[in-house]
Amino acid sequence: MHDTNLVLGGKDFTSRLIVGTGKYSSNEIMRQAHEESGAEIVTVAVRRVSLPGKGESILDFIDTKRFTLLPNTAGCYTADEAVRTAYLAREAGLGEMVKLEVIGDARTLFPDVQGLLEATKTLAREGFVVMPYTNDDPIIAKRLEDAGAACVMPLGAPIGSGLGIRNPYNIKIILETVSVPVIVDAGVGTASDAAIAMELGCDGVLMNTAIAGARDAVAMARAMRLAVEAGRLAYKAGRIGKKLYATASSPIEGLPDWTS
């Protein structure tokens, strides 16, 4: 079955799974999980990256010739703070792709959408490939697209919750509302959650805790890879319609009557 690649910032990616770097039991486990995930994009929190000469860095365990780095503005609570962090990432040589986070509440980690829109406009104008983490609101998703976002990244559930896709209907409306890629970010807990996101028609899934926090992170990374691939294939194949009553798998119409 013919399929297209995921395109972000003019670059093609064959994998639709994006993985993170936090919460792993060790950097070596992280490295192995990245390999098993099949991902081509790895997101790193700018504030957690050690500067050269300042000790071991997670960047020492990421093959930057193989993986595209996606710096994120995790921990930023204002638009100005997020913009400064994105500039810092670019100056440090981490590129112009940025996963934009402007957090509005420390307990839920829900985004501050007003600050997010402001930062998106600024960074897009400055040539960044902006990938904003947002809530599952179709109106905000459209406004982010209009502000210059390269994609929109609605949460499936609160960050790190593992609750899965709590509102698939909003995600479906977002898919109908915007023309940029839609990548579910946050809330995935296991492989079936990733498959559901892809079966809805999402262009990709970003996750960290679901892999890093699993009992066997490396095995879970492989499971997520297969789930994303299976979900995408099922979406492209086209599922059957849902019916209230049964339909025989082997219809009897046209069969000879052996009782006569």
Tab-separated table of C-alpha atoms in Angstrom:
chain	number	residue	atom	x	y	z
A	1	MET	CA	0.000	0.000	0.000
A	2	HIS	CA	1.420	3.365	-1.011
A	3	ASP	CA	1.990	5.843	1.793
A	4	THR	CA	3.670	9.206	2.112
A	5	ASN	CA	6.332	10.241	4.600
A	6	LEU	CA	5.834	12.571	7.525
A	7	VAL	CA	7.083	15.990	6.395
A	8	LEU	CA	8.190	18.576	8.956
A	9	GLY	CA	10.082	21.710	8.070
A	10	GLY	CA	10.587	20.465	4.530
A	11	LYS	CA	12.278	17.258	5.705
A	12	ASP	CA	10.891	13.756	5.134
A	13	PHE	CA	10.697	11.173	7.907
A	14	THR	CA	9.708	7.559	7.365
A	15	SER	CA	9.005	6.922	11.053
A	16	ARG	CA	5.928	8.518	12.590
A	17	LEU	CA	7.082	7.914	16.148
A	18	ILE	CA	8.938	10.662	18.025
A	19	VAL	CA	10.590	9.736	21.327
A	20	GLY	CA	12.024	11.610	24.279
A	21	THR	CA	15.066	11.426	26.514
A	22	GLY	CA	13.833	11.948	30.072
A	23	LYS	CA	13.195	9.546	32.973
A	24	TYR	CA	15.252	6.615	31.687
A	25	SER	CA	17.043	4.487	34.272
A	26	SER	CA	20.297	5.125	32.445
A	27	ASN	CA	21.555	6.821	29.311
A	28	GLU	CA	22.538	3.439	27.902
A	29	ILE	CA	18.960	2.134	28.282
A	30	MET	CA	17.800	5.309	26.576
A	31	ARG	CA	20.145	4.663	23.679
A	32	GLN	CA	18.904	1.089	23.270
A	33	ALA	CA	15.268	2.208	23.440
A	34	HIS	CA	15.853	4.791	20.736
A	35	GLU	CA	17.298	2.076	18.500
A	36	GLU	CA	14.347	-0.260	19.058
A	37	SER	CA	11.770	2.507	18.531
A	38	GLY	CA	12.798	3.071	14.936
A	39	ALA	CA	12.273	6.792	15.544
A	40	GLU	CA	14.126	9.367	13.503
A	41	ILE	CA	13.346	12.367	15.726
A	42	VAL	CA	14.422	12.578	19.364
A	43	THR	CA	13.262	15.415	21.581
A	44	VAL	CA	15.517	16.865	24.269
A	45	ALA	CA	14.750	19.419	26.971
A	46	VAL	CA	17.095	22.341	26.338
A	47	ARG	CA	17.456	22.960	30.072
A	48	ARG	CA	18.655	19.402	30.682
A	49	VAL	CA	21.408	19.395	28.075
A	50	SER	CA	24.836	19.740	29.686
A	51	LEU	CA	27.167	22.256	28.088
A	52	PRO	CA	30.452	20.975	26.631
A	53	GLY	CA	32.987	20.257	29.368
A	54	LYS	CA	30.298	20.159	32.064
A	55	GLY	CA	30.090	16.401	32.552
A	56	GLU	CA	28.237	13.569	30.830
A	57	SER	CA	25.473	14.710	28.516
A	58	ILE	CA	22.533	12.820	27.060
A	59	LEU	CA	23.753	14.059	23.682
A	60	ASP	CA	26.722	11.711	24.092
A	61	PHE	CA	24.235	8.831	23.771
A	62	ILE	CA	22.346	10.118	20.712
A	63	ASP	CA	23.736	9.522	17.239
A	64	THR	CA	23.050	12.946	15.753
A	65	LYS	CA	23.972	11.656	12.301
A	66	ARG	CA	21.070	9.241	12.516
A	67	PHE	CA	18.558	11.115	14.670
A	68	THR	CA	17.173	14.599	14.156
A	69	LEU	CA	17.231	16.501	17.436
A	70	LEU	CA	14.049	18.249	18.468
A	71	PRO	CA	14.837	20.648	21.341
A	72	ASN	CA	11.862	21.458	23.527
A	73	THR	CA	11.046	24.323	25.837
A	74	ALA	CA	9.901	22.138	28.734
A	75	GLY	CA	9.621	24.044	32.002
A	76	CYS	CA	8.805	27.396	30.397
A	77	TYR	CA	5.805	29.230	31.846
A	78	THR	CA	5.783	32.375	29.694
A	79	ALA	CA	6.034	33.090	25.995
A	80	ASP	CA	9.180	35.167	26.504
A	81	GLU	CA	10.849	32.360	28.432
A	82	ALA	CA	9.985	29.821	25.732
A	83	VAL	CA	11.243	32.092	22.959
A	84	ARG	CA	14.547	32.686	24.767
A	85	THR	CA	14.975	28.941	25.269
A	86	ALA	CA	14.361	28.297	21.566
A	87	TYR	CA	16.977	30.911	20.653
A	88	LEU	CA	19.416	29.279	23.075
A	89	ALA	CA	18.848	25.892	21.422
A	90	ARG	CA	19.521	27.323	17.985
A	91	GLU	CA	22.670	29.101	19.157
A	92	ALA	CA	23.863	25.829	20.716
A	93	GLY	CA	23.610	24.144	17.331
A	94	LEU	CA	20.479	22.103	18.035
A	95	GLY	CA	18.726	23.342	14.915
A	96	GLU	CA	15.607	25.331	14.117
A	97	MET	CA	12.991	22.673	14.809
A	98	VAL	CA	11.505	23.263	18.244
A	99	LYS	CA	8.834	21.534	20.255
A	100	LEU	CA	7.202	24.565	21.818
A	101	GLU	CA	5.812	24.276	25.325
A	102	VAL	CA	4.367	27.162	27.315
A	103	ILE	CA	2.955	25.644	30.490
A	104	GLY	CA	0.042	27.301	32.237
A	105	ASP	CA	-0.283	25.193	35.363
A	106	ALA	CA	2.359	23.297	37.339
A	107	ARG	CA	-0.029	20.620	38.615
A	108	THR	CA	-1.717	19.574	35.359
A	109	LEU	CA	1.012	20.796	32.965
A	110	PHE	CA	-1.730	21.989	30.640
A	111	PRO	CA	-0.550	24.585	28.125
A	112	ASP	CA	-1.068	28.324	28.389
A	113	VAL	CA	-2.658	28.693	24.958
A	114	GLN	CA	-2.456	32.478	24.896
A	115	GLY	CA	1.278	32.377	25.586
A	116	LEU	CA	1.639	29.484	23.142
A	117	LEU	CA	0.063	31.473	20.317
A	118	GLU	CA	2.259	34.466	21.073
A	119	ALA	CA	5.452	32.389	21.111
A	120	THR	CA	4.443	30.512	17.936
A	121	LYS	CA	3.980	33.763	16.023
A	122	THR	CA	7.355	35.078	17.184
A	123	LEU	CA	9.343	31.931	16.465
A	124	ALA	CA	7.685	31.219	13.112
A	125	ARG	CA	8.483	34.768	12.047
A	126	GLU	CA	12.128	34.156	13.027
A	127	GLY	CA	12.421	31.074	10.836
A	128	PHE	CA	11.867	28.300	13.391
A	129	VAL	CA	9.979	25.110	12.545
A	130	VAL	CA	7.483	25.398	15.391
A	131	MET	CA	5.814	22.271	16.764
A	132	PRO	CA	3.509	23.461	19.566
A	133	TYR	CA	2.252	21.237	22.379
A	134	THR	CA	-1.360	22.259	22.881
A	135	ASN	CA	-4.641	21.073	24.316
A	136	ASP	CA	-7.193	19.150	22.243
A	137	ASP	CA	-9.095	22.279	21.205
A	138	PRO	CA	-9.811	22.524	17.456
A	139	ILE	CA	-10.120	26.325	17.630
A	140	ILE	CA	-6.672	26.754	19.165
A	141	ALA	CA	-5.244	24.212	16.721
A	142	LYS	CA	-6.464	26.297	13.787
A	143	ARG	CA	-5.113	29.495	15.319
A	144	LEU	CA	-1.723	27.852	15.809
A	145	GLU	CA	-1.700	26.819	12.163
A	146	ASP	CA	-2.566	30.389	11.156
A	147	ALA	CA	0.244	31.635	13.430
A	148	GLY	CA	2.769	29.637	11.422
A	149	ALA	CA	3.023	26.305	13.261
A	150	ALA	CA	4.556	23.501	11.185
A	151	CYS	CA	2.224	21.033	12.909
A	152	VAL	CA	-0.058	20.916	15.919
A	153	MET	CA	0.559	18.549	18.829
A	154	PRO	CA	-2.618	18.090	20.891
A	155	LEU	CA	-2.395	16.169	24.140
A	156	GLY	CA	-4.132	12.819	24.365
A	157	ALA	CA	-4.203	13.170	28.150
A	158	PRO	CA	-2.117	15.061	30.734
A	159	ILE	CA	1.666	14.715	30.370
A	160	GLY	CA	2.964	11.513	31.943
A	161	SER	CA	-0.511	10.325	32.975
A	162	GLY	CA	-0.606	7.236	30.756
A	163	LEU	CA	-4.383	7.639	30.434
A	164	GLY	CA	-4.437	7.223	26.673
A	165	ILE	CA	-6.576	9.161	24.201
A	166	ARG	CA	-9.291	10.593	26.436
A	167	ASN	CA	-11.169	12.565	23.777
A	168	PRO	CA	-10.812	10.971	20.343
A	169	TYR	CA	-13.681	13.083	19.028
A	170	ASN	CA	-11.813	16.343	19.547
A	171	ILE	CA	-8.756	14.829	17.902
A	172	LYS	CA	-10.881	13.869	14.892
A	173	ILE	CA	-12.265	17.406	14.660
A	174	ILE	CA	-8.739	18.821	14.795
A	175	LEU	CA	-7.794	16.519	11.921
A	176	GLU	CA	-10.693	17.954	9.913
A	177	THR	CA	-9.868	21.550	10.888
A	178	VAL	CA	-6.164	21.943	10.103
A	179	SER	CA	-4.074	21.124	7.056
A	180	VAL	CA	-0.733	20.776	8.876
A	181	PRO	CA	0.315	17.430	10.426
A	182	VAL	CA	-1.368	16.443	13.699
A	183	ILE	CA	0.899	14.646	16.168
A	184	VAL	CA	-0.521	13.388	19.462
A	185	ASP	CA	1.741	14.490	22.288
A	186	ALA	CA	1.318	13.379	25.914
A	187	GLY	CA	-0.855	10.822	27.644
A	188	VAL	CA	0.055	7.629	25.770
A	189	GLY	CA	0.459	4.762	28.215
A	190	THR	CA	0.816	1.635	26.134
A	191	ALA	CA	0.940	0.377	22.563
A	192	SER	CA	-2.826	0.286	22.046
A	193	ASP	CA	-3.002	4.027	22.819
A	194	ALA	CA	-0.488	4.746	20.083
A	195	ALA	CA	-2.387	2.531	17.646
A	196	ILE	CA	-5.657	4.350	18.417
A	197	ALA	CA	-4.053	7.725	17.726
A	198	MET	CA	-2.807	6.511	14.369
A	199	GLU	CA	-6.103	4.802	13.485
A	200	LEU	CA	-7.840	8.150	13.998
A	201	GLY	CA	-5.686	9.499	11.192
A	202	CYS	CA	-3.031	11.333	13.198
A	203	ASP	CA	0.246	11.872	11.400
A	204	GLY	CA	2.411	10.796	14.302
A	205	VAL	CA	2.786	10.235	18.038
A	206	LEU	CA	5.303	11.732	20.447
A	207	MET	CA	5.962	9.958	23.731
A	208	ASN	CA	8.484	9.696	26.514
A	209	THR	CA	7.168	8.396	29.846
A	210	ALA	CA	5.298	5.458	28.298
A	211	ILE	CA	8.622	4.058	27.114
A	212	ALA	CA	11.079	5.356	29.701
A	213	GLY	CA	8.832	4.418	32.638
A	214	ALA	CA	7.976	0.913	31.439
A	215	ARG	CA	9.342	-2.089	33.320
A	216	ASP	CA	11.311	-2.974	30.178
A	217	ALA	CA	11.838	0.293	28.313
A	218	VAL	CA	13.619	-1.310	25.375
A	219	ALA	CA	10.842	-3.840	24.774
A	220	MET	CA	8.185	-1.125	25.124
A	221	ALA	CA	10.002	0.999	22.558
A	222	ARG	CA	9.704	-1.840	20.070
A	223	ALA	CA	6.038	-2.332	20.965
A	224	MET	CA	5.380	1.360	20.306
A	225	ARG	CA	7.138	1.151	16.968
A	226	LEU	CA	4.945	-1.749	15.881
A	227	ALA	CA	1.789	-0.074	17.239
A	228	VAL	CA	2.397	3.139	15.313
A	229	GLU	CA	3.093	1.176	12.139
A	230	ALA	CA	0.020	-1.037	12.613
A	231	GLY	CA	-2.248	1.898	13.430
A	232	ARG	CA	-1.103	3.805	10.373
A	233	LEU	CA	-1.578	0.764	8.134
A	234	ALA	CA	-5.072	0.151	9.533
A	235	TYR	CA	-6.011	3.787	8.942
A	236	LYS	CA	-4.799	3.630	5.365
A	237	ALA	CA	-6.555	0.283	4.808
A	238	GLY	CA	-9.926	1.642	5.996
A	239	ARG	CA	-11.818	-0.087	8.762
A	240	ILE	CA	-15.269	-1.620	8.348
A	241	GLY	CA	-18.287	0.327	9.496
A	242	LYS	CA	-19.740	-0.228	12.950
A	243	LYS	CA	-23.113	-1.962	13.217
A	244	LEU	CA	-25.431	-2.637	16.097
A	245	TYR	CA	-26.262	-6.208	15.077
A	246	ALA	CA	-24.298	-9.157	13.761
A	247	THR	CA	-23.458	-9.763	10.120
A	248	ALA	CA	-22.481	-13.307	9.182
A	249	SER	CA	-18.870	-13.715	8.146
A	250	SER	CA	-19.966	-16.462	5.739
A	251	PRO	CA	-23.264	-15.373	4.111
A	252	ILE	CA	-25.714	-18.168	3.353
A	253	GLU	CA	-27.367	-16.472	0.366
A	254	GLY	CA	-26.880	-18.496	-2.792
A	255	LEU	CA	-25.829	-21.697	-0.999
A	256	PRO	CA	-27.615	-24.961	-1.983
A	257	ASP	CA	-30.325	-26.213	0.377
A	258	TRP	CA	-28.975	-29.587	1.587
A	259	THR	CA	-32.149	-30.250	3.593
A	260	SER	CA	-34.445	-30.643	0.590
